[in-house]
Structures are given as structure tokens and as C-alpha cells.
CSV table of C-alpha atoms in Angstrom, one decimal:
chain,number,residue,atom,x,y,z
A,1,MET,CA,-6.7,36.3,3.2
A,2,LEU,CA,-3.4,35.7,1.4
A,3,GLY,CA,-1.7,38.1,3.8
A,4,TYR,CA,-1.5,35.3,6.3
A,5,GLU,CA,1.4,33.0,6.0
A,6,PHE,CA,-0.6,30.0,7.0
A,7,MET,CA,-3.1,30.7,4.2
A,8,GLN,CA,-0.2,31.0,1.7
A,9,ARG,CA,1.1,27.6,2.8
A,10,ALA,CA,-2.4,26.2,2.6
A,11,PHE,CA,-2.8,27.5,-1.0
A,12,TRP,CA,0.6,26.1,-2.0
A,13,ALA,CA,-0.1,22.7,-0.4
A,14,GLY,CA,-3.6,22.5,-1.8
A,15,GLY,CA,-2.5,23.6,-5.3
A,16,LEU,CA,0.2,21.0,-5.4
A,17,ILE,CA,-2.1,18.2,-4.2
A,18,GLY,CA,-4.9,19.6,-6.5
A,19,LEU,CA,-2.4,19.1,-9.4
A,20,ILE,CA,-1.1,15.7,-8.7
A,21,GLY,CA,-4.1,14.0,-7.1
A,22,PRO,CA,-6.5,14.4,-10.0
A,23,LEU,CA,-3.8,13.4,-12.5
A,24,LEU,CA,-3.3,10.2,-10.5
A,25,GLY,CA,-7.1,9.8,-10.2
A,26,VAL,CA,-7.6,9.6,-14.0
A,27,TYR,CA,-5.2,6.6,-14.2
A,28,LEU,CA,-6.6,5.0,-11.1
A,29,MET,CA,-10.2,5.2,-12.4
A,30,LEU,CA,-9.2,3.8,-15.8
A,31,ARG,CA,-7.3,0.9,-14.2
A,32,ARG,CA,-10.3,0.2,-12.0
A,33,GLN,CA,-8.3,0.8,-8.9
A,34,VAL,CA,-10.5,3.7,-7.7
A,35,LEU,CA,-10.6,2.4,-4.1
A,36,MET,CA,-6.9,2.1,-3.9
A,37,ALA,CA,-6.5,5.8,-2.7
A,38,ASP,CA,-9.1,5.3,0.0
A,39,THR,CA,-7.4,2.0,1.1
A,40,LEU,CA,-4.0,3.5,1.2
A,41,SER,CA,-5.2,6.4,3.4
A,42,HIS,CA,-6.5,3.8,5.9
A,43,VAL,CA,-3.2,2.0,5.7
A,44,SER,CA,-1.3,5.2,6.2
A,45,LEU,CA,-3.4,5.9,9.3
A,46,ALA,CA,-2.2,2.6,10.7
A,47,GLY,CA,1.4,3.7,9.9
A,48,VAL,CA,0.8,7.0,11.8
A,49,ALA,CA,-0.5,5.0,14.8
A,50,LEU,CA,2.4,2.6,14.6
A,51,GLY,CA,4.9,5.6,14.5
A,52,SER,CA,3.2,7.1,17.6
A,53,VAL,CA,3.3,3.8,19.5
A,54,LEU,CA,6.9,3.2,18.7
A,55,GLN,CA,7.9,6.8,19.3
A,56,TRP,CA,8.9,7.3,15.6
A,57,ASN,CA,8.0,10.3,13.5
A,58,PRO,CA,4.2,9.6,12.7
A,59,ALA,CA,4.2,11.5,9.4
A,60,LEU,CA,7.2,9.5,8.2
A,61,SER,CA,5.9,6.2,9.3
A,62,GLY,CA,2.5,6.9,7.8
A,63,PHE,CA,4.3,7.8,4.5
A,64,SER,CA,6.4,4.7,4.5
A,65,VAL,CA,3.5,2.4,5.4
A,66,ALA,CA,1.3,3.9,2.6
A,67,VAL,CA,4.1,3.2,0.0
A,68,ALA,CA,4.5,-0.3,1.3
A,69,GLY,CA,0.8,-0.8,1.2
A,70,GLY,CA,0.7,0.3,-2.4
A,71,LEU,CA,3.3,-2.4,-3.3
A,72,VAL,CA,1.4,-5.1,-1.4
A,73,ILE,CA,-1.8,-4.2,-3.2
A,74,GLU,CA,-0.1,-4.4,-6.6
A,75,GLN,CA,1.5,-7.8,-5.7
A,76,LEU,CA,-1.9,-9.1,-4.5
A,77,ARG,CA,-3.6,-7.7,-7.7
A,78,ARG,CA,-1.3,-9.8,-9.7
A,79,SER,CA,-2.2,-12.9,-7.7
A,80,TYR,CA,-6.0,-12.2,-7.8
A,81,ARG,CA,-6.3,-11.1,-11.4
A,82,THR,CA,-10.0,-12.2,-11.7
A,83,TYR,CA,-11.0,-10.4,-8.5
A,84,SER,CA,-8.7,-7.4,-8.6
A,85,GLU,CA,-10.9,-5.5,-6.0
A,86,LEU,CA,-10.4,-8.2,-3.4
A,87,PRO,CA,-6.9,-7.3,-2.3
A,88,VAL,CA,-8.0,-3.7,-2.0
A,89,ALA,CA,-10.8,-4.7,0.4
A,90,ILE,CA,-8.5,-7.0,2.3
A,91,ILE,CA,-5.8,-4.3,2.8
A,92,MET,CA,-8.4,-1.6,3.7
A,93,THR,CA,-9.9,-3.8,6.4
A,94,SER,CA,-6.5,-4.7,7.7
A,95,GLY,CA,-5.3,-1.1,7.8
A,96,LEU,CA,-8.3,0.2,9.6
A,97,ALA,CA,-8.2,-2.7,12.1
A,98,LEU,CA,-4.6,-2.2,12.8
A,99,ALA,CA,-5.0,1.6,13.2
A,100,VAL,CA,-7.9,1.1,15.7
A,101,VAL,CA,-6.0,-1.5,17.8
A,102,LEU,CA,-2.8,0.6,17.8
A,103,MET,CA,-4.7,3.7,18.8
A,104,SER,CA,-6.1,1.9,21.8
A,105,LEU,CA,-2.5,1.1,23.0
A,106,LYS,CA,-1.6,4.7,23.3
A,107,GLN,CA,-3.5,7.1,25.4
A,108,ASN,CA,-4.3,10.6,24.1
A,109,LEU,CA,-3.6,9.5,20.6
A,110,SER,CA,-7.1,9.9,19.3
A,111,LYS,CA,-6.9,13.7,19.7
A,112,SER,CA,-3.9,14.1,17.3
A,113,PHE,CA,-5.6,11.5,15.0
A,114,SER,CA,-8.4,14.0,14.2
A,115,SER,CA,-5.9,16.1,12.2
A,116,TYR,CA,-5.2,13.0,10.1
A,117,LEU,CA,-8.8,12.0,9.8
A,118,PHE,CA,-10.2,15.3,8.8
A,119,GLY,CA,-7.2,17.2,7.5
A,120,SER,CA,-5.8,20.5,8.7
A,121,ILE,CA,-4.5,22.3,5.7
A,122,VAL,CA,-4.3,25.6,7.4
A,123,ALA,CA,-1.9,24.0,9.9
A,124,VAL,CA,0.4,22.6,7.2
A,125,SER,CA,4.0,23.1,8.4
A,126,ASN,CA,6.9,24.1,6.2
A,127,THR,CA,8.3,20.6,6.5
A,128,GLN,CA,5.0,19.1,5.3
A,129,LEU,CA,4.8,21.6,2.5
A,130,LYS,CA,8.3,20.6,1.4
A,131,LEU,CA,7.3,16.9,1.4
A,132,ILE,CA,4.2,17.7,-0.7
A,133,ALA,CA,6.3,19.7,-3.1
A,134,ILE,CA,8.8,16.9,-3.5
A,135,VAL,CA,6.0,14.3,-4.1
A,136,ALA,CA,4.2,16.6,-6.6
A,137,ALA,CA,7.4,17.3,-8.5
A,138,ALA,CA,8.2,13.6,-8.6
A,139,GLY,CA,4.7,12.7,-9.7
A,140,LEU,CA,4.6,15.4,-12.4
A,141,LEU,CA,7.9,14.2,-13.8
A,142,TYR,CA,6.7,10.6,-13.7
A,143,PHE,CA,3.5,11.3,-15.6
A,144,ILE,CA,5.2,13.5,-18.2
A,145,VAL,CA,8.2,11.2,-18.9
A,146,LEU,CA,6.1,7.9,-18.8
A,147,ARG,CA,2.9,9.3,-20.4
A,148,ARG,CA,3.2,7.0,-23.5
A,149,PRO,CA,3.9,3.6,-21.7
A,150,LEU,CA,1.3,4.6,-19.0
A,151,TYR,CA,-1.4,5.2,-21.7
A,152,SER,CA,-0.6,1.7,-23.2
A,153,LEU,CA,-0.6,0.1,-19.8
A,154,THR,CA,-3.9,1.7,-18.9
A,155,PHE,CA,-5.7,0.8,-22.1
A,156,ASP,CA,-4.6,-2.9,-22.1
A,157,GLU,CA,-1.9,-4.4,-19.9
A,158,GLU,CA,-1.3,-7.5,-22.0
A,159,THR,CA,-0.9,-5.7,-25.3
A,160,ALA,CA,1.4,-3.2,-23.6
A,161,SER,CA,3.5,-6.0,-22.3
A,162,ILE,CA,3.9,-7.6,-25.7
A,163,SER,CA,4.7,-4.4,-27.4
A,164,GLY,CA,7.7,-3.9,-25.0
A,165,VAL,CA,6.3,-1.9,-22.1
A,166,ARG,CA,7.8,-3.2,-18.8
A,167,THR,CA,4.4,-3.5,-17.2
A,168,GLY,CA,5.5,-5.0,-13.9
A,169,LEU,CA,8.0,-2.2,-13.2
A,170,LEU,CA,5.5,0.4,-14.4
A,171,SER,CA,2.7,-1.0,-12.2
A,172,PHE,CA,4.8,-1.2,-9.1
A,173,SER,CA,6.2,2.3,-9.6
A,174,PHE,CA,2.6,3.5,-10.1
A,175,ALA,CA,1.6,1.9,-6.8
A,176,VAL,CA,4.5,3.6,-5.0
A,177,LEU,CA,3.5,7.0,-6.5
A,178,THR,CA,-0.1,6.4,-5.3
A,179,GLY,CA,1.1,5.6,-1.8
A,180,MET,CA,3.3,8.7,-1.8
A,181,THR,CA,0.5,11.0,-3.1
A,182,VAL,CA,-2.0,9.7,-0.6
A,183,ALA,CA,0.4,10.1,2.3
A,184,ALA,CA,1.2,13.7,1.1
A,185,ALA,CA,-2.5,14.6,0.7
A,186,MET,CA,-3.5,13.4,4.2
A,187,PRO,CA,-2.6,16.7,5.9
A,188,VAL,CA,-4.6,18.6,3.3
A,189,VAL,CA,-7.9,16.9,3.2
A,190,GLY,CA,-7.5,14.1,5.8
A,191,VAL,CA,-7.9,10.3,5.5
A,192,LEU,CA,-11.6,10.5,5.1
A,193,LEU,CA,-11.6,12.8,2.1
A,194,VAL,CA,-8.3,11.9,0.5
A,195,SER,CA,-9.9,9.8,-2.2
A,196,ALA,CA,-12.4,12.6,-2.9
A,197,LEU,CA,-9.6,14.8,-4.1
A,198,ILE,CA,-8.2,12.1,-6.2
A,199,VAL,CA,-11.5,10.6,-7.6
A,200,LEU,CA,-14.0,13.4,-7.9
A,201,PRO,CA,-11.9,15.6,-10.4
A,202,ALA,CA,-11.2,12.4,-12.5
A,203,SER,CA,-15.0,11.6,-12.4
A,204,ILE,CA,-15.8,15.0,-13.8
A,205,ALA,CA,-13.1,14.7,-16.5
A,206,LEU,CA,-14.1,11.3,-17.7
A,207,ARG,CA,-17.7,12.5,-18.2
A,208,ILE,CA,-16.9,15.3,-20.5
A,209,ALA,CA,-13.4,14.8,-22.0
A,210,SER,CA,-13.3,14.2,-25.7
A,211,GLY,CA,-9.9,12.6,-25.5
A,212,PHE,CA,-7.2,11.3,-23.1
A,213,THR,CA,-5.1,14.5,-23.0
A,214,ALA,CA,-8.3,16.5,-22.6
A,215,ALA,CA,-9.3,14.3,-19.6
A,216,ILE,CA,-6.0,14.9,-17.9
A,217,PHE,CA,-6.3,18.7,-18.2
A,218,ILE,CA,-9.9,18.8,-17.2
A,219,ALA,CA,-9.2,16.7,-14.1
A,220,VAL,CA,-6.4,18.9,-13.0
A,221,GLY,CA,-8.5,22.1,-13.8
A,222,ALA,CA,-11.4,20.7,-11.7
A,223,GLY,CA,-9.0,19.7,-8.9
A,224,LEU,CA,-7.4,23.1,-8.7
A,225,THR,CA,-10.8,24.9,-8.9
A,226,GLY,CA,-12.1,22.7,-6.1
A,227,VAL,CA,-9.1,23.3,-3.9
A,228,PHE,CA,-8.8,27.0,-4.3
A,229,SER,CA,-12.5,27.8,-4.1
A,230,GLY,CA,-12.9,25.4,-1.2
A,231,LEU,CA,-10.1,27.0,0.7
A,232,THR,CA,-11.5,30.5,0.0
A,233,ALA,CA,-15.0,29.5,1.1
A,234,SER,CA,-13.8,27.8,4.2
A,235,TYR,CA,-11.8,30.9,5.2
A,236,TYR,CA,-14.8,33.2,4.8
A,237,ILE,CA,-17.6,31.0,6.1
A,238,ASN,CA,-15.4,29.2,8.7
A,239,THR,CA,-16.0,25.6,7.7
A,240,PRO,CA,-13.5,22.7,7.7
A,241,PRO,CA,-11.3,23.1,4.5
A,242,GLY,CA,-11.1,19.4,3.6
A,243,GLY,CA,-14.9,18.9,3.7
A,244,THR,CA,-15.5,22.1,1.9
A,245,ILE,CA,-13.1,21.2,-0.9
A,246,ALA,CA,-14.8,17.8,-1.3
A,247,LEU,CA,-18.3,19.3,-1.3
A,248,ILE,CA,-17.4,21.9,-3.9
A,249,LEU,CA,-16.0,19.1,-6.1
A,250,LEU,CA,-19.2,17.1,-5.6
A,251,VAL,CA,-21.2,20.2,-6.7
A,252,ILE,CA,-19.1,20.6,-9.8
A,253,LEU,CA,-19.7,16.9,-10.6
A,254,LEU,CA,-23.4,17.2,-10.1
A,255,VAL,CA,-23.6,20.4,-12.2
A,256,THR,CA,-21.6,18.7,-14.9
A,257,ILE,CA,-23.9,15.7,-15.0
A,258,GLY,CA,-27.0,18.0,-15.1
A,259,VAL,CA,-25.6,20.2,-17.9
A,260,GLN,CA,-24.6,17.2,-19.9
A,261,ARG,CA,-28.1,15.8,-19.6
A,262,LEU,CA,-29.6,19.1,-20.7
A,263,ILE,CA,-27.3,19.3,-23.7
A,264,LYS,CA,-28.2,15.7,-24.7
A,265,LEU,CA,-31.9,16.4,-24.3
A,266,ARG,CA,-31.6,19.5,-26.5
A,267,ASN,CA,-29.6,17.7,-29.1
A,268,ARG,CA,-32.2,14.9,-29.2
A,269,ARG,CA,-35.0,17.5,-29.6
A,270,SER,CA,-33.3,19.3,-32.4
A,271,ALA,CA,-32.5,16.0,-34.1
A,272,HIS,CA,-36.1,14.7,-33.8
A,273,PRO,CA,-38.4,17.7,-33.2
A,274,SER,CA,-41.6,15.8,-34.0
A,275,THR,CA,-41.1,13.2,-31.2
A,276,THR,CA,-41.0,15.8,-28.5
A,277,ASN,CA,-44.4,17.4,-29.3
B,1,MET,CA,13.7,-19.1,-40.5
B,2,MET,CA,12.1,-20.4,-37.3
B,3,LEU,CA,10.1,-17.8,-35.3
B,4,SER,CA,8.9,-19.9,-32.4
B,5,SER,CA,9.6,-23.3,-31.1
B,6,MET,CA,7.7,-25.3,-28.4
B,7,ARG,CA,9.0,-28.5,-27.0
B,8,ASP,CA,6.9,-30.9,-24.8
B,9,VAL,CA,4.9,-28.0,-23.4
B,10,VAL,CA,2.5,-28.7,-20.6
B,11,PHE,CA,0.1,-26.0,-19.3
B,12,GLY,CA,-3.2,-25.8,-17.5
B,13,TYR,CA,-5.4,-23.5,-15.4
B,14,GLY,CA,-6.5,-25.8,-12.7
B,15,ASN,CA,-5.1,-29.2,-11.8
B,16,GLU,CA,-5.6,-30.7,-15.3
B,17,PRO,CA,-3.5,-29.6,-18.2
B,18,VAL,CA,-5.2,-28.1,-21.2
B,19,ILE,CA,-2.1,-28.5,-23.3
B,20,ASP,CA,-0.1,-31.7,-22.7
B,21,ARG,CA,3.4,-32.4,-24.2
B,22,LEU,CA,2.8,-30.1,-27.2
B,23,SER,CA,5.7,-29.6,-29.6
B,24,LEU,CA,5.3,-27.1,-32.4
B,25,ASP,CA,7.5,-25.0,-34.7
B,26,ILE,CA,6.3,-21.8,-36.3
B,27,GLU,CA,8.1,-20.5,-39.4
B,28,ALA,CA,8.6,-16.8,-39.9
B,29,GLY,CA,7.3,-14.9,-42.9
B,30,GLN,CA,4.0,-16.9,-43.2
B,31,PHE,CA,0.3,-16.2,-42.8
B,32,ILE,CA,-0.7,-18.9,-40.2
B,33,GLY,CA,-4.2,-19.8,-39.1
B,34,ILE,CA,-4.8,-21.5,-35.8
B,35,THR,CA,-8.2,-23.2,-35.6
B,36,GLY,CA,-10.0,-25.7,-33.5
B,37,PRO,CA,-13.2,-26.1,-31.5
B,38,ASN,CA,-14.0,-24.0,-28.4
B,39,GLY,CA,-11.8,-25.0,-25.4
B,40,ALA,CA,-9.1,-26.4,-27.7
B,41,ALA,CA,-6.6,-24.0,-26.0
B,42,LYS,CA,-6.0,-21.7,-29.1
B,43,THR,CA,-5.7,-18.5,-27.1
B,44,THR,CA,-3.6,-20.4,-24.5
B,45,LEU,CA,-1.3,-21.5,-27.2
B,46,LEU,CA,-0.9,-17.8,-28.4
B,47,LYS,CA,-0.3,-16.6,-24.9
B,48,LEU,CA,2.3,-19.3,-24.2
B,49,MET,CA,4.1,-18.4,-27.4
B,50,LEU,CA,4.1,-14.7,-26.5
B,51,GLY,CA,5.4,-15.3,-23.0
B,52,LEU,CA,2.2,-14.1,-21.3
B,53,LEU,CA,1.8,-17.5,-19.7
B,54,LYS,CA,4.6,-19.7,-18.4
B,55,PRO,CA,4.4,-23.4,-19.1
B,56,TRP,CA,4.3,-25.9,-16.3
B,57,SER,CA,7.0,-27.8,-18.0
B,58,GLY,CA,8.7,-27.9,-21.4
B,59,THR,CA,10.3,-25.0,-23.3
B,60,VAL,CA,9.0,-22.1,-25.4
B,61,SER,CA,11.4,-20.1,-27.4
B,62,LEU,CA,10.8,-17.0,-29.5
B,63,ASN,CA,13.5,-16.1,-32.0
B,64,ARG,CA,14.1,-12.4,-31.6
B,65,GLU,CA,16.8,-12.3,-34.3
B,66,ILE,CA,14.5,-12.5,-37.3
B,67,SER,CA,13.9,-8.7,-37.4
B,68,GLY,CA,17.5,-7.6,-38.2
B,69,GLU,CA,16.6,-4.4,-36.3
B,70,GLY,CA,18.0,-5.5,-33.0
B,71,ARG,CA,14.6,-6.0,-31.4
B,72,LEU,CA,11.5,-7.9,-32.4
B,73,VAL,CA,8.4,-5.8,-32.6
B,74,ILE,CA,5.2,-7.8,-32.0
B,75,GLY,CA,1.7,-6.5,-32.6
B,76,TYR,CA,-1.1,-8.2,-30.7
B,77,VAL,CA,-4.8,-7.9,-31.0
B,78,PRO,CA,-6.3,-9.9,-28.2
B,79,GLN,CA,-9.7,-11.7,-28.2
B,80,GLN,CA,-12.7,-9.5,-27.6
B,81,VAL,CA,-10.4,-6.4,-27.5
B,82,ALA,CA,-13.4,-4.5,-28.7
B,83,SER,CA,-15.1,-5.0,-25.3
B,84,PHE,CA,-12.7,-2.5,-23.7
B,85,ASN,CA,-13.9,-0.1,-21.2
B,86,ALA,CA,-16.5,2.0,-23.1
B,87,GLY,CA,-15.7,5.0,-20.9
B,88,PHE,CA,-12.1,5.1,-21.8
B,89,PRO,CA,-11.7,8.8,-22.7
B,90,SER,CA,-9.6,8.4,-25.8
B,91,LYS,CA,-10.1,9.6,-29.4
B,92,VAL,CA,-9.7,7.0,-32.1
B,93,ILE,CA,-6.5,8.8,-33.4
B,94,GLU,CA,-5.0,8.8,-29.9
B,95,LEU,CA,-5.4,5.1,-29.6
B,96,VAL,CA,-4.0,4.3,-33.1
B,97,ARG,CA,-1.1,6.7,-32.5
B,98,SER,CA,-0.2,4.6,-29.4
B,99,GLY,CA,0.7,1.8,-31.8
B,100,CYS,CA,3.8,3.9,-32.7
B,101,TYR,CA,4.9,4.2,-29.1
B,102,SER,CA,7.0,1.0,-29.1
B,103,ARG,CA,9.2,2.5,-31.8
B,104,LEU,CA,9.4,5.9,-30.2
B,105,GLY,CA,11.7,6.9,-27.3
B,106,LEU,CA,10.2,8.5,-24.2
B,107,PHE,CA,11.0,12.0,-25.5
B,108,SER,CA,10.9,11.6,-29.3
B,109,ARG,CA,8.3,13.5,-31.2
B,110,PHE,CA,6.1,12.0,-33.8
B,111,THR,CA,7.7,12.3,-37.3
B,112,LYS,CA,5.7,13.1,-40.4
B,113,GLU,CA,6.3,9.5,-41.5
B,114,GLN,CA,4.7,8.2,-38.3
B,115,GLU,CA,1.7,10.5,-38.7
B,116,ALA,CA,1.4,9.3,-42.3
B,117,LEU,CA,1.5,5.7,-41.0
B,118,VAL,CA,-1.3,6.4,-38.5
B,119,GLU,CA,-3.4,7.8,-41.3
B,120,SER,CA,-2.7,5.0,-43.7
B,121,SER,CA,-3.5,2.4,-41.0
B,122,LEU,CA,-6.8,4.1,-40.2
B,123,ARG,CA,-7.6,4.3,-44.0
B,124,GLN,CA,-6.8,0.6,-44.5
B,125,VAL,CA,-9.5,-0.3,-42.0
B,126,GLU,CA,-11.8,2.4,-43.3
B,127,MET,CA,-11.9,4.3,-40.0
B,128,TRP,CA,-10.1,7.6,-41.0
B,129,ASP,CA,-13.3,9.5,-41.0
B,130,TYR,CA,-13.9,8.5,-37.4
B,131,ARG,CA,-10.5,9.6,-36.2
B,132,ASN,CA,-11.8,12.4,-33.8
B,133,ARG,CA,-14.6,10.3,-32.4
B,134,ARG,CA,-14.4,9.0,-28.8
B,135,ILE,CA,-13.7,5.2,-28.9
B,136,GLY,CA,-16.6,4.5,-26.6
B,137,GLU,CA,-19.0,5.8,-29.2
B,138,LEU,CA,-18.1,3.2,-31.7
B,139,SER,CA,-19.8,-0.1,-32.6
B,140,GLY,CA,-18.2,-3.4,-31.8
B,141,GLY,CA,-17.0,-3.9,-35.3
B,142,GLN,CA,-15.5,-0.4,-35.5
B,143,LYS,CA,-13.7,-0.9,-32.2
B,144,GLN,CA,-12.2,-4.1,-33.7
B,145,ARG,CA,-11.0,-2.2,-36.7
B,146,ILE,CA,-9.3,0.6,-34.7
B,147,CYS,CA,-7.5,-2.1,-32.6
B,148,ILE,CA,-6.3,-3.7,-35.9
B,149,ALA,CA,-5.3,-0.2,-37.1
B,150,ARG,CA,-3.2,0.3,-33.9
B,151,ALA,CA,-1.4,-3.0,-34.5
B,152,LEU,CA,-0.7,-2.0,-38.2
B,153,ALA,CA,0.6,1.4,-37.1
B,154,GLN,CA,3.1,-0.5,-34.9
B,155,GLN,CA,4.7,-1.9,-38.1
B,156,PRO,CA,5.4,-5.2,-36.4
B,157,GLN,CA,7.5,-7.9,-37.8
B,158,VAL,CA,5.1,-10.4,-36.2
B,159,LEU,CA,1.4,-9.7,-35.9
B,160,VAL,CA,-0.6,-12.0,-33.6
B,161,LEU,CA,-4.4,-11.7,-33.8
B,162,ASP,CA,-6.9,-13.6,-31.7
B,163,GLU,CA,-10.2,-13.9,-33.6
B,164,PRO,CA,-9.7,-10.5,-35.2
B,165,VAL,CA,-12.7,-10.6,-37.5
B,166,THR,CA,-15.3,-10.9,-34.7
B,167,GLY,CA,-17.9,-8.2,-35.3
B,168,LEU,CA,-16.8,-7.5,-38.9
B,169,ASP,CA,-19.2,-8.0,-41.9
B,170,ALA,CA,-18.4,-10.4,-44.7
B,171,ALA,CA,-16.9,-7.7,-47.0
B,172,SER,CA,-14.7,-6.3,-44.2
B,173,ARG,CA,-13.5,-9.9,-43.3
B,174,SER,CA,-12.5,-10.5,-46.9
B,175,GLY,CA,-10.8,-7.1,-47.1
B,176,PHE,CA,-9.0,-7.9,-43.8
B,177,TYR,CA,-7.6,-11.3,-45.1
B,178,LYS,CA,-6.4,-9.7,-48.3
B,179,LEU,CA,-4.7,-6.9,-46.3
B,180,MET,CA,-2.9,-9.5,-44.1
B,181,ARG,CA,-1.9,-11.5,-47.1
B,182,HIS,CA,-0.4,-8.3,-48.6
B,183,TYR,CA,1.7,-7.6,-45.5
B,184,VAL,CA,3.0,-11.2,-45.4
B,185,SER,CA,3.8,-11.3,-49.2
B,186,GLN,CA,5.0,-7.7,-49.7
B,187,HIS,CA,6.5,-6.7,-46.3
B,188,GLY,CA,7.7,-10.0,-45.0
B,189,TRP,CA,5.6,-9.9,-41.8
B,190,THR,CA,4.6,-13.1,-40.0
B,191,VAL,CA,0.9,-13.1,-39.2
B,192,ILE,CA,-0.5,-15.6,-36.8
B,193,MET,CA,-4.3,-15.6,-36.5
B,194,VAL,CA,-6.7,-17.6,-34.4
B,195,THR,CA,-9.8,-18.1,-36.5
B,196,HIS,CA,-13.0,-20.1,-36.7
B,197,GLY,CA,-13.6,-19.2,-40.3
B,198,LEU,CA,-11.3,-21.4,-42.3
B,199,GLU,CA,-13.8,-21.6,-45.2
B,200,GLU,CA,-13.3,-17.8,-45.6
B,201,SER,CA,-9.7,-17.4,-44.7
B,202,GLY,CA,-8.2,-20.7,-45.8
B,203,ALA,CA,-7.4,-19.5,-49.3
B,204,TYR,CA,-5.2,-16.7,-47.9
B,205,LEU,CA,-3.2,-18.8,-45.4
B,206,ASP,CA,0.1,-20.5,-45.8
B,207,THR,CA,-0.3,-22.8,-42.9
B,208,VAL,CA,-3.2,-24.1,-40.8
B,209,ILE,CA,-2.6,-25.4,-37.3
B,210,THR,CA,-5.6,-27.4,-36.1
B,211,LEU,CA,-5.9,-28.0,-32.4
B,212,GLU,CA,-8.1,-30.9,-31.3
B,213,ARG,CA,-9.0,-31.9,-27.8
B,214,GLN,CA,-8.7,-35.7,-27.3
B,215,GLU,CA,-11.5,-36.3,-24.8
B,216,GLN,CA,-10.4,-39.8,-23.8
B,217,GLU,CA,-6.8,-38.9,-23.2
B,218,GLY,CA,-7.7,-35.5,-21.9
B,219,TRP,CA,-5.0,-33.6,-23.8
B,220,THR,CA,-4.7,-31.4,-26.8
B,221,CYS,CA,-3.0,-32.8,-29.9
B,222,LEU,CA,-1.9,-30.9,-32.9
B,223,VAL,CA,-2.3,-31.3,-36.6
B,224,THR,CA,-0.4,-29.0,-39.0
B,225,ASN,CA,-1.3,-28.7,-42.6
B,226,SER,CA,0.2,-26.6,-45.4
B,227,CYS,CA,-2.5,-25.2,-47.6
B,228,SER,CA,-2.2,-26.5,-51.0
B,229,ALA,CA,-3.8,-23.6,-52.7
B,230,HIS,CA,-3.3,-20.3,-50.9
B,231,PHE,CA,-4.4,-17.0,-52.3
B,232,GLY,CA,-2.3,-15.4,-55.0
B,233,GLN,CA,0.7,-13.2,-54.5
B,234,GLU,CA,-1.0,-9.8,-54.3
B,235,ALA,CA,-4.3,-8.8,-52.7
């Protein structure tokens, strides 16, 4: 399998996104911005359509529009503090509507759209792989260098602000990174499943992690497991890679929930043996 | 030395101001209680002072020169902080260690002194034995204590607490007031606390600021009292 160059590229691309996506997902979930990844993937789709209509590089326009979308969401989140999910819904609807209208303006566009909608990781080009590597490196650096202020910001924005964290700058840079990661992940799992790769590993981690650092490592571990096993399975059973990766992550989540419940039940029984008879 | 000064401050959330032409000076190095009925804008006053809210008009200034360290470190325990996301995957010790972040650079490692500070902060609120527990597993009162411990670990020159004893039992409340008195008297901190329990805390305070809403005029006016008999020098 790894003798093929396209599979090597797929494993590299998947590994890099499987590293940075779940890491981002932990922060998105804790900041209650879990739909942001999904929204930005729709916005990015509108960018791809715009690029195609205006004869620009669709990948580049999708990337730029996703980043801009992240900034707009962050600005709106500050305006709608009480209803922070509202701007996400507004932008998601606008992105999808714009994409559909732009698609209708250009004939034969819908065919190339399917690669963005469903992902085509085995068709990742060297240029796309380089872009993914740059985004993953930038993201890793961001999360390592800023891990302390990010922890404070994620726990409580007001307290972080008073203790000297530049919360505005940090939130906006986080939104930019989210847009970059979503745009880079699109060729791997597609628009429809991009949030699965960001959200599902984080959901697994948040259920079982004993601490914050543990949550980060579990999320990344689950993401990489999902990506590598999904790619391998899709190669041998000839299924779409994006969907296979998402389904494997879902199975891991369900197994985690099941095992966790069994452990709780066993602990309760051992703590109160009389009540179970 | 003056810590904060407000002049003719007007602020509101809708069309009507909840604070109207408020002028107030807060001295550094004191244990100050802010009290008043519900809706008297106590939390709003704190947030204006801390710069979290911008006044419609008037001026709010915070003297950052009182520290002598070049920068003013402010600890803040917001109202109902204990109602944080129960699913937040953090150990108690991770959260309290985050109090030291404001004094650490991005790449600096924790020193032994800072580790000792985290331990003593947790011991002061009687939560050291819970250090490896997940914060979501704690009771409301315990969550309140670890948030206070995080603020203590910060070693702030100014500590601002919004109803910090919510969820604490009587013995813990008394211990908390004594601890704050100790930090003011022995370490020179300024502690500003919103409280409803003047009958319990009054003896420990240097100054009480009472906010009263004047229904007819529709604004908040201010009464400042110095306590005639505050608690002794050492807790």
C-alpha cells in the first residue's frame, strides 16, 4: 500500500491534519464554538466557487475566504455575546447560499465540487501537501508557544483579560488558525466531514481525559488512529477515505462511551454490592 | 495611595443608565467591601473599574504605578465562577497553576518557589488533597475555593472578588475573611470584595462602599463608610 506515491502523500496529509485538527477541536469544544469548523468549511466552499467564477485559483480563494470568515465570526461573536452561536448560524447559511448561487453561474462546476464536498485525499497534490504541512507547522507552533494564555482564555475570558492576556488578539489569531486548518483539511475529508475530524477526536478526549494536557494528547492520538486506520481500510475495502475516517472515529467514540459506562457500572457494583442483588 | 478613581461615570445596559454620574476613589492597601441590594450595579462597578466595561461618559482610571514592579498584577474571581463548564477537562492543580501564568514568560519553566506557592494556595483553601481531581467532579463550594486558590497563586497586588463566599459554609467564610485580612495587613495587597454578608465580613473590612438605587431619580448613588472597628492586625 505504501509503495504507491499517492498513498504516501495521503498518509502524510492525513497525519498532519490528524495532528492539528483534533488539537484545534479541543479548544473549539471548550470555547463552545464547535460549529465553527463546519461553518468555515461552508464558507470556504463559497470561496472555491468564487475563485472558479472569477478565474482565480479555487484552492487559494477557498483558503482566503475561510480565514476571512473566521475573522468575521470572531467579530460577530463579540457583538452577540449572549447568543454566541447566532453569528455561526448566520455565516453558515450565508456561505452555503453564496456557494449554491455561484455554482449555478458556472457550468460544469458541480463536478469539481464533489472533490471539495467529499474529499479526495488519495488525489492530494504535492502543492496541497505543502500547504497542509505549512498550516500544521504553524498550528503546532501556535499551540505550543501560546499554550498558557490559551488555557486561561479557554477557561474564562474575563479573568484572562484582567490577568494580562491579550484576549482580543488571541481570539482573532485563533479564528485565523481555525480558518486555515479547515481550508487545509478540505482536500483530506471534504467539506461535509471536515468538522468530524476536528470534533470527534476532541469529543473522545473530553470524555476520558483526567486533565487538560491528557485531553490534548488523547485527542491527537484518536485523530491519528482514525486517519491512519481509515485510510488503510478505505484502500483495502475500496470505500471513500473521508467517510471511512469519520466512521472509524465515530466507532471509537461509541466504544469509548460504552466502555466508560461499563466501568462506572462495575465501580458502582463494587462500591454497593448489596444494591445490585 | 490612590488605586482607582472614577469621575462622573455614566453606564447602562439598555437605554437607561444603571450608574449615573458616579464619582469614587479607592485607596490602595485596604480591604474594601462593596455592598448593596440586588440590581444596585455592584458587579458593574467592579467591571468598570477593571476596564471590562467602558463607561458611556466620565472617566475611570486605574493607577498601575502602585506595584513598584513595573506592572500591576490583578487577581479576579468573578461572580458564579464556580458554575464553569463542568466538562472542562482540567485537574485542580492545573487550574491553580494557571494563576502563575501571568508572572511567567511564554517559555519559562515553573520554579520551585512557584510550585510551593501553588501548594500553599491550595492548602490555604483546604483543597490540597483534591489536587489531582478533575474540576468538574467538585461541589460548588469546592469549585469556589479552587478559583480563590488560583487568584492567590497569582500573588496579585490587587485582588478583586465578586461574591467570593457563595457556596462556602460559615466556618470557611470566616476563614476566608481572616485570610484576606492577613494578605492586606501583612503583604500590602488591596482586596476589593462584593459581599452581601456585612454582618460577617464587616469586622475585617477597612472600608465599606454601599450602593443604593434611588428609585425616584432612577440612578445609583454612593455612600462610603470607614469601619470604626475592623478586625485586629493579624488573623
